[in-house]
Amino acid sequence: MKNKENPNKSQKQKTEYIKLDEILKSLFSVSNKVLLNMINTIFHENYSTKDTTITVGNNEFITPQYNVLKADLILELKSKKKSQEYHIEFQTKNDKKMIIRMFEYGFLYAKQKYGSRRKDGKIVFYMPKSIIMYIEENKNIPNQENMVIVLPDGQEVTFKVPVMKCWEYSTQKMIKNKLYPLLPLQLFNLRKELIKLNKEKTKKRQNHKTNAKSNANSKTNNR
């Protein structure tokens, strides 16, 4: 989950973003069995806990401009039948450029792995399976992010990333689908409601002060 630095943001806001980022990633510090069940659900896989190993992959990449890009979570799974990498990105707010970042993360990850992956003597880039987990409700968030890549020969390839709208999952639904690491995210469902209630409370307090001041002025004028 990446948030662009805004010079107008307070230090407190920046700290809150960092804490939120770390909290979200800590949700996956669970047993391999719990983590595997969740991967099976969100990526529609069928891994067995008996013969599958899970490794946390490198999620920091250096760009040609020597900037550091950091993906939220990359998991490398290996079983008797197959090996596959998975990229999970958390996002609180709707971001129209999210698909570009997802492609960039996937490309850079594949680039660092290409040395050990060749097919018929050719370099092969294996992109990880990815998903974007949107936390806060927003009706403009699509079910899938798409980006069309046009190659030099005119061939068009569509890069697709599914979206998981966490607010659509109740506690019961998460438990039923074995999404235990995501249960703490239920707190975010209350965030907007709490903000709304706080605004209403503040508005009532301000109206009360305005009315009290108006009444005081009226009494003074009647004397």
Coordinates of C-alpha atoms in Angstrom, one line a residue:
M1 CA 0.0 0.0 0.0
K2 CA 1.7 3.1 -1.2
N3 CA 0.8 6.6 -0.2
K4 CA 2.4 9.5 -2.1
E5 CA 4.2 11.9 0.1
N6 CA 2.3 15.2 0.5
P7 CA 4.3 18.1 1.9
N8 CA 1.1 19.4 3.5
K9 CA 0.6 16.3 5.5
S10 CA 1.3 16.5 9.2
Q11 CA 3.9 14.2 10.8
K12 CA 1.0 12.6 12.7
Q13 CA -0.7 11.7 9.4
K14 CA 2.5 10.2 8.0
T15 CA 3.0 8.2 11.2
E16 CA -0.6 6.9 11.0
Y17 CA 0.0 5.7 7.4
I18 CA 3.2 3.8 8.4
K19 CA 1.4 2.2 11.4
L20 CA -1.5 1.2 9.2
D21 CA 0.8 -0.3 6.6
E22 CA 2.6 -2.4 9.3
I23 CA -0.7 -3.5 10.9
L24 CA -2.1 -4.8 7.6
K25 CA 1.1 -6.8 6.9
S26 CA 1.1 -8.2 10.4
L27 CA -2.3 -9.8 9.7
F28 CA -0.5 -12.4 7.7
S29 CA 1.9 -13.4 10.5
V30 CA 0.0 -16.5 11.1
S31 CA 0.5 -20.3 10.8
N32 CA 1.2 -21.7 7.3
K33 CA -2.0 -23.7 7.5
V34 CA -4.2 -20.6 8.1
L35 CA -2.3 -18.6 5.4
L36 CA -2.6 -21.5 2.9
N37 CA -6.4 -21.8 3.4
M38 CA -6.7 -18.1 2.7
I39 CA -4.5 -18.3 -0.4
N40 CA -6.7 -21.1 -1.7
T41 CA -9.8 -19.0 -1.2
I42 CA -8.8 -15.7 -2.7
F43 CA -6.8 -17.1 -5.6
H44 CA -9.1 -20.1 -6.2
E45 CA -6.3 -22.6 -5.6
N46 CA -6.2 -26.1 -4.1
Y47 CA -3.0 -26.4 -2.2
S48 CA -2.6 -29.1 0.4
T49 CA -1.0 -28.3 3.8
K50 CA 0.8 -31.7 3.6
D51 CA 3.1 -30.9 0.8
T52 CA 3.2 -27.2 0.4
T53 CA 5.9 -24.8 1.6
I54 CA 5.4 -21.0 2.0
T55 CA 8.2 -18.5 1.8
V56 CA 7.9 -14.7 2.0
G57 CA 9.4 -13.4 -1.1
N58 CA 11.5 -10.2 -1.6
N59 CA 9.2 -7.2 -1.9
E60 CA 11.7 -4.4 -2.4
F61 CA 12.8 -3.4 -5.9
I62 CA 15.2 -0.9 -7.2
T63 CA 14.1 1.1 -10.2
P64 CA 16.4 2.4 -13.0
Q65 CA 16.2 5.7 -11.3
Y66 CA 17.6 4.0 -8.1
N67 CA 14.3 4.5 -6.2
V68 CA 13.0 1.8 -3.9
L69 CA 9.6 0.4 -4.6
K70 CA 8.1 -1.8 -1.9
A71 CA 5.2 -4.1 -2.5
D72 CA 3.0 -5.1 0.5
L73 CA 3.3 -8.9 0.4
I74 CA 4.7 -11.5 -1.9
L75 CA 4.4 -15.2 -1.1
E76 CA 6.2 -18.0 -2.8
L77 CA 4.4 -21.4 -2.7
K78 CA 5.9 -24.7 -3.7
S79 CA 4.1 -28.1 -3.8
K80 CA 4.7 -31.4 -5.5
K81 CA 2.5 -30.3 -8.4
K82 CA 3.5 -26.7 -9.0
S83 CA 5.3 -23.6 -7.8
Q84 CA 3.7 -20.1 -7.9
E85 CA 4.2 -16.7 -6.5
Y86 CA 1.4 -14.5 -5.2
H87 CA 1.3 -10.7 -4.7
I88 CA -1.2 -9.1 -2.3
E89 CA -1.5 -5.4 -2.2
F90 CA -3.6 -3.5 0.3
Q91 CA -5.3 -0.2 -0.6
T92 CA -7.5 2.0 1.6
K93 CA -8.5 4.6 -1.0
N94 CA -9.6 4.2 -4.7
D95 CA -6.6 4.8 -6.9
K96 CA -7.1 4.9 -10.7
K97 CA -3.3 4.3 -11.3
M98 CA -3.3 1.2 -9.1
I99 CA -3.1 -1.1 -12.1
I100 CA 0.1 0.6 -13.2
R101 CA 1.7 0.0 -9.8
M102 CA 0.6 -3.6 -9.8
F103 CA 2.2 -4.2 -13.3
E104 CA 5.4 -2.5 -12.1
Y105 CA 5.6 -4.6 -9.0
G106 CA 5.0 -7.8 -11.0
F107 CA 7.5 -6.9 -13.7
L108 CA 10.3 -6.0 -11.3
Y109 CA 9.7 -9.2 -9.3
A110 CA 9.8 -11.3 -12.5
K111 CA 12.9 -9.4 -13.6
Q112 CA 14.8 -10.4 -10.4
K113 CA 13.9 -14.0 -11.0
Y114 CA 14.5 -14.4 -14.7
G115 CA 18.1 -15.6 -14.3
S116 CA 16.9 -19.0 -13.0
R117 CA 13.9 -19.3 -15.4
R118 CA 14.5 -20.1 -19.1
K119 CA 12.5 -22.0 -21.7
D120 CA 14.2 -23.4 -24.7
G121 CA 17.1 -21.1 -24.0
K122 CA 15.0 -18.0 -23.9
I123 CA 14.5 -15.7 -21.0
V124 CA 11.0 -16.0 -19.5
F125 CA 9.3 -13.5 -17.2
Y126 CA 6.9 -15.2 -14.8
M127 CA 4.6 -12.6 -13.3
P128 CA 3.1 -13.4 -9.8
K129 CA -0.6 -13.9 -9.4
S130 CA -1.8 -10.7 -7.9
I131 CA -4.8 -9.3 -6.1
I132 CA -5.7 -5.8 -4.7
M133 CA -7.5 -5.8 -1.4
Y134 CA -9.5 -2.6 -1.1
I135 CA -10.4 -2.0 2.6
E136 CA -12.7 1.1 2.6
E137 CA -16.0 1.1 0.8
N138 CA -16.1 3.0 -2.5
K139 CA -18.8 2.4 -5.2
N140 CA -16.3 3.4 -7.9
I141 CA -13.9 0.6 -7.3
P142 CA -14.2 -2.1 -10.1
N143 CA -14.2 -5.8 -9.6
Q144 CA -11.1 -6.1 -11.7
E145 CA -8.4 -3.7 -12.7
N146 CA -7.3 -3.8 -16.4
M147 CA -4.5 -2.3 -18.4
V148 CA -3.8 -2.9 -22.1
I149 CA -0.2 -3.3 -23.1
V150 CA 0.6 -2.7 -26.8
L151 CA 3.8 -4.4 -28.0
P152 CA 6.0 -3.0 -30.8
D153 CA 4.4 -5.5 -33.4
G154 CA 0.9 -4.2 -32.5
Q155 CA -0.1 -7.1 -30.4
E156 CA -2.2 -6.1 -27.5
V157 CA -2.0 -7.9 -24.2
T158 CA -4.4 -7.2 -21.3
F159 CA -2.9 -7.2 -17.9
K160 CA -5.7 -8.1 -15.4
V161 CA -5.7 -8.0 -11.6
P162 CA -8.8 -9.1 -9.6
V163 CA -10.1 -6.9 -6.8
M164 CA -11.3 -8.0 -3.4
K165 CA -13.7 -5.6 -1.7
C166 CA -13.1 -6.4 1.9
W167 CA -16.2 -4.4 3.1
E168 CA -18.4 -6.9 1.3
Y169 CA -17.3 -9.7 3.6
S170 CA -19.1 -10.0 6.9
T171 CA -17.4 -11.7 9.9
Q172 CA -19.5 -14.8 9.2
K173 CA -18.5 -14.9 5.5
M174 CA -14.8 -14.5 6.4
I175 CA -15.0 -17.4 8.8
K176 CA -17.0 -19.6 6.4
N177 CA -14.3 -19.0 3.7
K178 CA -11.4 -19.4 6.1
L179 CA -10.2 -15.8 5.7
Y180 CA -9.1 -15.7 9.3
P181 CA -6.2 -13.3 8.8
L182 CA -8.7 -10.7 7.5
L183 CA -11.0 -10.7 10.4
P184 CA -9.4 -7.6 12.0
L185 CA -10.3 -5.6 8.9
Q186 CA -13.9 -5.6 10.1
L187 CA -12.9 -2.6 12.2
F188 CA -12.5 -0.6 9.0
N189 CA -16.2 -1.2 8.2
L190 CA -17.0 1.0 11.2
R191 CA -14.5 3.7 10.3
K192 CA -16.8 5.7 8.0
E193 CA -19.7 5.3 10.4
L194 CA -17.6 6.6 13.3
I195 CA -16.4 9.5 11.2
K196 CA -20.0 10.3 10.3
L197 CA -21.1 10.2 13.9
N198 CA -18.2 12.4 15.0
K199 CA -19.1 15.0 12.4
E200 CA -22.7 15.0 13.5
K201 CA -21.7 15.3 17.1
T202 CA -19.4 18.2 16.2
K203 CA -22.1 19.9 14.2
K204 CA -24.6 19.6 17.0
R205 CA -22.0 21.1 19.4
Q206 CA -21.4 24.0 17.1
N207 CA -25.1 24.6 16.6
H208 CA -25.7 24.5 20.4
K209 CA -22.9 27.1 20.9
T210 CA -24.4 29.3 18.1
N211 CA -27.9 29.1 19.5
A212 CA -26.6 29.9 23.0
K213 CA -24.7 32.9 21.8
S214 CA -27.7 34.1 19.8
N215 CA -30.0 33.8 22.8
A216 CA -27.5 35.7 25.0
N217 CA -27.3 38.5 22.4
S218 CA -31.1 38.6 22.2
K219 CA -31.4 39.0 26.0
T220 CA -28.8 41.8 26.0
N221 CA -30.7 43.7 23.3
N222 CA -34.0 43.4 25.2
R223 CA -32.6 45.0 28.3

